């Protein structure tokens, strides 16, 4: 059933993008195609103590980088954010992971009628203090630590939900600025529509499984937002934007498109996996995505052509791109995480097509 589900999910998300299916309609088609009477039962408890294997995380990250949203040329610098005064941002240590919380005030930072095309998190790695290195050396040398950046969504019940944004290996013995692509986190914050800061979490882990790699990773230190941290190079969030008046995407709708009354164009259409009750525990990453959809009307062929089997012209997707996803699968009593690339998930271009 797992392979059939994956195939149907990519097909049906295309359907939801093009035809704007309702949630119930989407669910009904999915169940019918899979021959199921109800949605497979996946609960929050299936996520308890569930660890994303390194090979799955690395596969997902490589797919994200390969299919990163195309950035348009000539972005302008919207601002460099350096944290909120009075909010230090904790640094927490555990046996295997160092977690550093970062807080950035976003309100009023993004110009009106503009689009964030790129956002970078810049972290300054402090020079290595050899006193932090483990005394016992392993026969397998460890040169790097894995640094991952998560967007943190504060829930109404007081809990947090995280979404993986970027991850890379950082040399343990090198110091200086390290950049991470957090464009997706800023888009999530914009989607959230809450008047609150943006919360990020930086995880520092061993480059591989094992206590020695974990101990070596603990030697990695970035400057924090704490005013008591006198080291130079505070964490920075750098935003790049485009003025949509000058560089708006060709073919994108300028306002709400009305079928039959406006020209065929690409309209924003966000799909939130967290808000669909039956996908919120099924799909681990991403939290949601901008799928876009085609809307508006098309000029119809003259009536003589219709006698020669030319059908009506309709606004439909002409080009699409894939979406990498991490999702849960049930195998007996076991719950596992897999990563896959789903084609036709994002509408890139709309055009008028003729039926027949």
Tab-separated table of C-alpha atoms in Angstrom:
chain	number	residue	atom	x	y	z
A	1	UNK	CA	0.000	0.000	0.000
A	2	UNK	CA	2.914	2.376	0.667
A	3	UNK	CA	3.994	2.641	-2.979
A	4	UNK	CA	0.411	3.125	-4.142
A	5	UNK	CA	-0.125	5.849	-1.552
A	6	UNK	CA	2.999	7.731	-2.627
A	7	UNK	CA	1.989	7.574	-6.298
A	8	UNK	CA	-1.591	8.647	-5.612
A	9	UNK	CA	-0.519	11.461	-3.290
A	10	UNK	CA	1.550	13.133	-5.997
A	11	UNK	CA	-1.233	12.717	-8.562
A	12	UNK	CA	-3.934	13.973	-6.234
A	13	UNK	CA	-1.938	16.975	-5.051
A	14	UNK	CA	-1.760	17.915	-8.731
A	15	UNK	CA	-5.543	17.547	-8.868
A	16	UNK	CA	-5.935	19.742	-5.788
A	17	UNK	CA	-3.692	22.367	-7.395
A	18	UNK	CA	-5.436	22.456	-10.761
A	19	UNK	CA	-9.052	21.893	-9.771
A	20	UNK	CA	-8.992	23.346	-6.278
A	21	UNK	CA	-10.627	20.277	-4.736
A	22	UNK	CA	-12.142	20.669	-1.315
A	23	UNK	CA	-10.554	18.773	1.558
A	24	UNK	CA	-13.399	16.236	1.564
A	25	UNK	CA	-13.215	15.806	-2.207
A	26	UNK	CA	-9.464	15.236	-2.035
A	27	UNK	CA	-9.904	12.650	0.710
A	28	UNK	CA	-12.737	10.884	-1.123
A	29	UNK	CA	-10.733	10.436	-4.330
A	30	UNK	CA	-7.686	9.222	-2.407
A	31	UNK	CA	-9.646	6.588	-0.479
A	32	UNK	CA	-11.430	5.412	-3.630
A	33	UNK	CA	-8.210	4.959	-5.583
A	34	UNK	CA	-6.552	3.073	-2.711
A	35	UNK	CA	-9.607	0.897	-2.145
A	36	UNK	CA	-9.894	2.024	1.484
A	37	UNK	CA	-13.015	2.771	3.462
A	38	UNK	CA	-11.235	5.222	5.780
A	39	UNK	CA	-7.957	7.057	6.168
A	40	UNK	CA	-5.182	4.843	7.651
A	41	UNK	CA	-4.966	5.647	11.348
A	42	UNK	CA	-1.848	7.660	12.123
A	43	UNK	CA	-1.765	9.423	15.478
A	44	UNK	CA	0.440	11.863	17.310
A	45	UNK	CA	1.816	8.957	19.334
A	46	UNK	CA	3.328	7.573	16.114
A	47	UNK	CA	5.705	10.575	16.247
A	48	UNK	CA	6.808	9.974	19.856
A	49	UNK	CA	10.514	9.076	20.031
A	50	UNK	CA	10.571	8.919	16.229
A	51	UNK	CA	14.044	9.853	14.975
A	52	UNK	CA	14.732	10.933	11.395
A	53	UNK	CA	17.588	8.675	10.207
A	54	UNK	CA	20.613	10.554	8.894
A	55	UNK	CA	20.366	8.966	5.445
A	56	UNK	CA	16.711	10.085	5.134
A	57	UNK	CA	17.510	13.616	6.354
A	58	UNK	CA	20.478	13.893	3.959
A	59	UNK	CA	18.366	12.636	1.055
A	60	UNK	CA	15.637	15.188	1.804
A	61	UNK	CA	18.129	18.052	2.123
A	62	UNK	CA	19.843	17.141	-1.164
A	63	UNK	CA	16.457	17.110	-2.924
A	64	UNK	CA	15.581	20.494	-1.422
A	65	UNK	CA	18.809	21.999	-2.706
A	66	UNK	CA	18.343	20.456	-6.133
A	67	UNK	CA	14.838	21.844	-6.516
A	68	UNK	CA	15.167	25.102	-4.608
A	69	UNK	CA	12.642	27.644	-5.863
A	70	UNK	CA	14.142	29.618	-8.752
A	71	UNK	CA	15.343	32.979	-7.537
A	72	UNK	CA	14.681	35.889	-9.781
A	73	UNK	CA	17.457	38.299	-10.619
A	74	UNK	CA	18.211	41.700	-9.131
A	75	UNK	CA	17.056	41.274	-5.510
A	76	UNK	CA	17.414	44.239	-3.174
A	77	UNK	CA	18.572	44.042	0.415
A	78	UNK	CA	15.554	44.578	2.662
A	79	UNK	CA	17.404	44.492	5.958
A	80	UNK	CA	19.797	42.755	8.313
A	81	UNK	CA	18.116	41.569	11.495
A	82	UNK	CA	20.223	41.010	14.595
A	83	UNK	CA	17.792	39.702	17.172
A	84	UNK	CA	15.451	41.283	19.675
A	85	UNK	CA	16.967	43.310	22.527
A	86	UNK	CA	16.216	41.645	25.826
A	87	UNK	CA	15.733	38.175	24.310
A	88	UNK	CA	18.976	36.288	24.736
A	89	UNK	CA	18.020	33.076	22.970
A	90	UNK	CA	18.884	30.025	25.047
A	91	UNK	CA	21.681	27.561	24.362
A	92	UNK	CA	20.725	24.089	25.595
A	93	UNK	CA	23.036	21.092	25.891
A	94	UNK	CA	22.189	17.391	25.963
A	95	UNK	CA	24.167	14.181	25.610
A	96	UNK	CA	23.946	14.185	21.827
A	97	UNK	CA	22.754	17.636	20.704
A	98	UNK	CA	23.412	21.325	21.301
A	99	UNK	CA	20.363	23.505	20.594
A	100	UNK	CA	20.501	27.263	20.229
A	101	UNK	CA	17.328	29.360	20.073
A	102	UNK	CA	17.240	32.502	17.926
A	103	UNK	CA	14.558	35.214	17.878
A	104	UNK	CA	14.122	37.838	15.146
A	105	UNK	CA	11.600	40.683	15.044
A	106	UNK	CA	10.050	40.577	11.557
A	107	UNK	CA	7.239	43.101	11.902
A	108	UNK	CA	7.585	45.920	9.380
A	109	UNK	CA	10.845	44.545	7.983
A	110	UNK	CA	9.461	43.429	4.609
A	111	UNK	CA	8.425	46.283	2.269
A	112	UNK	CA	4.833	46.336	1.028
A	113	UNK	CA	4.132	44.939	-2.437
A	114	UNK	CA	7.381	42.962	-2.390
A	115	UNK	CA	8.367	39.321	-2.332
A	116	UNK	CA	11.115	37.689	-0.260
A	117	UNK	CA	13.272	35.884	-2.808
A	118	UNK	CA	16.055	34.853	-0.460
A	119	UNK	CA	16.808	34.846	3.262
A	120	UNK	CA	20.117	33.847	4.805
A	121	UNK	CA	20.934	33.047	8.414
A	122	UNK	CA	24.536	33.987	9.137
A	123	UNK	CA	26.154	32.371	12.177
A	124	UNK	CA	29.662	33.152	13.370
A	125	UNK	CA	31.541	30.044	14.476
A	126	UNK	CA	33.912	30.809	17.322
A	127	UNK	CA	37.551	29.677	17.169
A	128	UNK	CA	37.997	26.147	18.475
A	129	UNK	CA	38.757	25.854	22.180
A	130	UNK	CA	40.764	22.648	22.420
A	131	UNK	CA	39.731	22.319	26.057
A	132	UNK	CA	36.274	21.367	24.753
A	133	UNK	CA	37.614	18.451	22.711
A	134	UNK	CA	37.270	14.955	24.204
A	135	UNK	CA	40.501	13.642	25.701
A	136	UNK	CA	40.201	10.197	24.132
A	137	UNK	CA	40.647	10.152	20.379
A	138	UNK	CA	38.812	7.620	18.239
A	139	UNK	CA	40.521	5.493	15.635
A	140	UNK	CA	38.020	7.031	13.182
A	141	UNK	CA	38.744	10.764	12.917
A	142	UNK	CA	35.822	13.201	13.078
A	143	UNK	CA	36.289	16.405	11.086
A	144	UNK	CA	32.768	17.880	10.940
A	145	UNK	CA	29.608	18.454	12.908
A	146	UNK	CA	26.119	18.532	11.393
A	147	UNK	CA	24.383	21.887	11.857
A	148	UNK	CA	20.642	21.988	11.110
A	149	UNK	CA	18.281	24.976	11.210
A	150	UNK	CA	14.607	24.541	12.138
A	151	UNK	CA	11.693	26.948	12.002
A	152	UNK	CA	9.735	26.854	15.264
A	153	UNK	CA	5.967	27.352	15.243
A	154	UNK	CA	4.479	28.186	18.617
A	155	UNK	CA	1.161	26.338	19.027
A	156	UNK	CA	-1.859	27.770	20.866
A	157	UNK	CA	-1.579	25.020	23.498
A	158	UNK	CA	1.926	26.175	24.428
A	159	UNK	CA	3.815	23.445	22.569
A	160	UNK	CA	6.239	23.947	19.703
A	161	UNK	CA	6.297	22.360	16.281
A	162	UNK	CA	9.493	22.422	14.235
A	163	UNK	CA	10.157	22.193	10.491
A	164	UNK	CA	13.572	21.387	9.052
A	165	UNK	CA	14.820	24.244	6.853
A	166	UNK	CA	18.490	23.647	6.032
A	167	UNK	CA	21.313	21.365	7.124
A	168	UNK	CA	25.018	21.101	6.351
A	169	UNK	CA	28.332	19.784	7.643
A	170	UNK	CA	30.556	22.384	9.321
A	171	UNK	CA	34.302	21.787	9.865
A	172	UNK	CA	34.972	21.577	13.600
A	173	UNK	CA	38.404	23.223	13.472
A	174	UNK	CA	37.459	26.180	11.242
A	175	UNK	CA	36.066	29.499	12.507
A	176	UNK	CA	34.210	32.279	10.694
A	177	UNK	CA	30.798	32.966	9.143
A	178	UNK	CA	28.589	30.062	8.088
A	179	UNK	CA	25.519	30.783	5.939
A	180	UNK	CA	22.234	28.851	5.866
A	181	UNK	CA	19.341	29.257	3.439
A	182	UNK	CA	16.235	30.026	5.529
A	183	UNK	CA	14.005	31.387	2.740
A	184	UNK	CA	11.429	28.697	3.467
A	185	UNK	CA	11.300	29.707	7.150
A	186	UNK	CA	10.491	33.321	6.229
A	187	UNK	CA	7.776	32.121	3.855
A	188	UNK	CA	6.336	29.987	6.684
A	189	UNK	CA	6.373	33.020	9.001
A	190	UNK	CA	4.567	35.120	6.388
A	191	UNK	CA	1.986	32.348	5.962
A	192	UNK	CA	1.421	32.111	9.702
A	193	UNK	CA	0.000	35.665	9.778
A	194	UNK	CA	0.761	36.168	13.452
A	195	UNK	CA	2.113	39.358	14.922
A	196	UNK	CA	5.024	37.670	16.611
A	197	UNK	CA	8.772	37.305	16.047
A	198	UNK	CA	10.277	34.519	13.981
A	199	UNK	CA	11.745	31.705	16.046
A	200	UNK	CA	14.574	29.535	14.750
A	201	UNK	CA	16.406	26.661	16.376
A	202	UNK	CA	19.959	25.612	15.518
A	203	UNK	CA	20.859	21.981	16.231
A	204	UNK	CA	24.496	20.868	16.422
A	205	UNK	CA	24.937	17.094	16.201
A	206	UNK	CA	27.617	14.545	15.401
A	207	UNK	CA	28.320	13.978	11.715
A	208	UNK	CA	27.623	10.289	12.269
A	209	UNK	CA	26.191	7.997	14.920
A	210	UNK	CA	28.411	7.358	17.931
A	211	UNK	CA	29.474	8.944	21.198
A	212	UNK	CA	32.822	10.213	19.882
A	213	UNK	CA	31.199	12.140	17.007
A	214	UNK	CA	28.687	13.623	19.492
A	215	UNK	CA	31.467	14.698	21.862
A	216	UNK	CA	33.415	16.304	19.020
A	217	UNK	CA	30.293	18.197	17.902
A	218	UNK	CA	30.018	19.762	21.370
A	219	UNK	CA	33.213	21.695	20.612
A	220	UNK	CA	31.343	23.704	17.960
A	221	UNK	CA	30.246	27.069	19.337
A	222	UNK	CA	28.401	29.875	17.555
A	223	UNK	CA	27.990	33.370	18.956
A	224	UNK	CA	24.591	33.826	20.591
A	225	UNK	CA	22.111	36.686	20.867
A	226	UNK	CA	22.885	37.007	24.573
A	227	UNK	CA	24.208	40.549	25.298
A	228	UNK	CA	26.593	38.921	27.800
A	229	UNK	CA	28.262	37.102	24.933
A	230	UNK	CA	30.953	39.662	24.067
A	231	UNK	CA	32.222	37.793	21.016
A	232	UNK	CA	32.087	39.661	17.722
A	233	UNK	CA	29.681	38.564	15.003
A	234	UNK	CA	26.155	38.206	16.376
A	235	UNK	CA	23.690	35.970	14.478
A	236	UNK	CA	22.208	37.815	11.491
A	237	UNK	CA	19.135	37.272	9.359
A	238	UNK	CA	19.616	38.835	5.923
A	239	UNK	CA	16.521	39.422	3.768
A	240	UNK	CA	16.461	39.995	0.008
A	241	UNK	CA	13.283	41.168	-1.735
A	242	UNK	CA	11.924	42.135	-5.133
A	243	UNK	CA	9.596	45.045	-5.850
A	244	UNK	CA	6.661	43.339	-7.567
A	245	UNK	CA	5.807	46.504	-9.481
A	246	UNK	CA	9.086	46.239	-11.360
A	247	UNK	CA	9.863	42.525	-11.319
A	248	UNK	CA	6.549	40.731	-10.910
A	249	UNK	CA	6.531	37.217	-12.307
A	250	UNK	CA	5.160	37.130	-15.869
A	251	UNK	CA	1.830	35.382	-16.043
A	252	UNK	CA	1.045	35.749	-12.314
A	253	UNK	CA	-2.348	37.131	-11.316
A	254	UNK	CA	-2.291	40.712	-10.070
A	255	UNK	CA	-5.573	40.215	-8.205
A	256	UNK	CA	-8.222	37.565	-7.607
A	257	UNK	CA	-8.838	35.974	-11.001
A	258	UNK	CA	-12.430	35.282	-12.059
A	259	UNK	CA	-12.916	32.422	-14.549
A	260	UNK	CA	-14.387	33.747	-17.806
A	261	UNK	CA	-13.874	37.370	-16.819
A	262	UNK	CA	-10.098	37.655	-16.500
A	263	UNK	CA	-7.103	36.520	-18.507
A	264	UNK	CA	-5.549	33.121	-17.732
A	265	UNK	CA	-2.867	33.558	-15.072
A	266	UNK	CA	-1.134	31.807	-12.154
A	267	UNK	CA	-2.713	32.474	-8.773
A	268	UNK	CA	-1.273	31.881	-5.328
A	269	UNK	CA	-2.742	28.817	-3.613
A	270	UNK	CA	-1.198	27.605	-0.369
A	271	UNK	CA	-1.666	24.016	0.832
A	272	UNK	CA	-1.067	23.502	4.560
A	273	UNK	CA	-0.409	19.904	5.552
A	274	UNK	CA	-0.690	20.952	9.195
A	275	UNK	CA	-4.289	22.138	8.775
A	276	UNK	CA	-5.512	19.006	6.979
A	277	UNK	CA	-6.408	16.777	9.924
A	278	UNK	CA	-5.616	13.560	8.085
A	279	UNK	CA	-2.193	14.705	6.793
A	280	UNK	CA	-0.831	16.568	9.831
A	281	UNK	CA	0.771	13.398	11.242
A	282	UNK	CA	1.304	11.719	7.886
A	283	UNK	CA	3.568	14.323	6.259
A	284	UNK	CA	6.585	15.302	8.358
A	285	UNK	CA	8.132	17.890	6.018
A	286	UNK	CA	7.274	20.413	4.712
A	287	UNK	CA	4.601	22.023	6.879
A	288	UNK	CA	2.970	23.276	3.697
A	289	UNK	CA	3.893	24.866	0.400
A	290	UNK	CA	2.854	27.390	-2.240
A	291	UNK	CA	1.313	25.181	-4.913
A	292	UNK	CA	-0.227	27.907	-7.087
A	293	UNK	CA	-3.147	27.192	-9.428
A	294	UNK	CA	-4.378	28.354	-12.815
A	295	UNK	CA	-7.329	30.706	-12.937
A	296	UNK	CA	-9.041	33.084	-15.338
A	297	UNK	CA	-10.589	32.751	-18.781
A	298	UNK	CA	-9.371	32.215	-22.341
A	299	UNK	CA	-10.461	33.509	-25.744
A	300	UNK	CA	-12.516	30.842	-27.520
A	301	UNK	CA	-11.942	29.672	-31.129
A	302	UNK	CA	-14.407	31.008	-33.735
A	303	UNK	CA	-17.483	28.868	-34.263
A	304	UNK	CA	-16.416	27.482	-37.713
A	305	UNK	CA	-13.409	25.789	-36.064
A	306	UNK	CA	-15.631	24.127	-33.486
A	307	UNK	CA	-17.270	22.135	-36.283
A	308	UNK	CA	-13.851	20.560	-36.908
A	309	UNK	CA	-13.620	19.106	-33.370
A	310	UNK	CA	-11.892	22.086	-31.806
A	311	UNK	CA	-13.128	22.227	-28.246
A	312	UNK	CA	-13.246	25.112	-25.835
A	313	UNK	CA	-10.004	26.597	-24.571
A	314	UNK	CA	-9.415	26.427	-20.830
A	315	UNK	CA	-6.808	27.857	-18.457
A	316	UNK	CA	-4.615	24.956	-17.300
A	317	UNK	CA	-1.139	24.142	-16.012
A	318	UNK	CA	1.519	24.199	-18.745
A	319	UNK	CA	4.668	23.679	-16.633
A	320	UNK	CA	5.181	22.190	-13.170
A	321	UNK	CA	7.965	21.337	-10.739
A	322	UNK	CA	8.385	18.662	-8.052
A	323	UNK	CA	8.207	18.927	-4.264
A	324	UNK	CA	10.487	16.926	-1.927
A	325	UNK	CA	8.625	15.486	1.085
A	326	UNK	CA	9.259	13.383	4.180
A	327	UNK	CA	6.320	11.226	5.264
A	328	UNK	CA	5.397	8.350	7.586
A	329	UNK	CA	4.739	4.803	6.483
A	330	UNK	CA	3.287	2.012	8.608
A	331	UNK	CA	4.787	-1.448	8.265
A	332	UNK	CA	2.957	-3.691	10.658
A	333	UNK	CA	3.504	-2.259	14.125
A	334	UNK	CA	6.493	-0.171	12.985
A	335	UNK	CA	6.379	3.459	11.917
A	336	UNK	CA	9.146	4.641	9.591
A	337	UNK	CA	10.085	7.861	7.799
A	338	UNK	CA	10.813	8.012	4.098
A	339	UNK	CA	11.757	10.837	1.712
A	340	UNK	CA	10.632	11.122	-1.882
A	341	UNK	CA	10.289	13.644	-4.648
A	342	UNK	CA	6.726	14.159	-5.911
A	343	UNK	CA	6.341	15.460	-9.477
A	344	UNK	CA	3.785	18.022	-10.677
A	345	UNK	CA	3.211	19.478	-7.205
A	346	UNK	CA	3.978	23.144	-7.993
A	347	UNK	CA	2.393	25.025	-10.891
A	348	UNK	CA	5.124	27.013	-12.621
A	349	UNK	CA	3.270	28.277	-15.700
A	350	UNK	CA	-0.349	28.501	-16.914
A	351	UNK	CA	-1.611	28.571	-20.477
A	352	UNK	CA	-4.792	28.264	-22.512
A	353	UNK	CA	-5.223	24.740	-23.878
A	354	UNK	CA	-7.814	23.369	-26.267
A	355	UNK	CA	-9.870	20.309	-25.479
A	356	UNK	CA	-9.400	17.959	-28.419
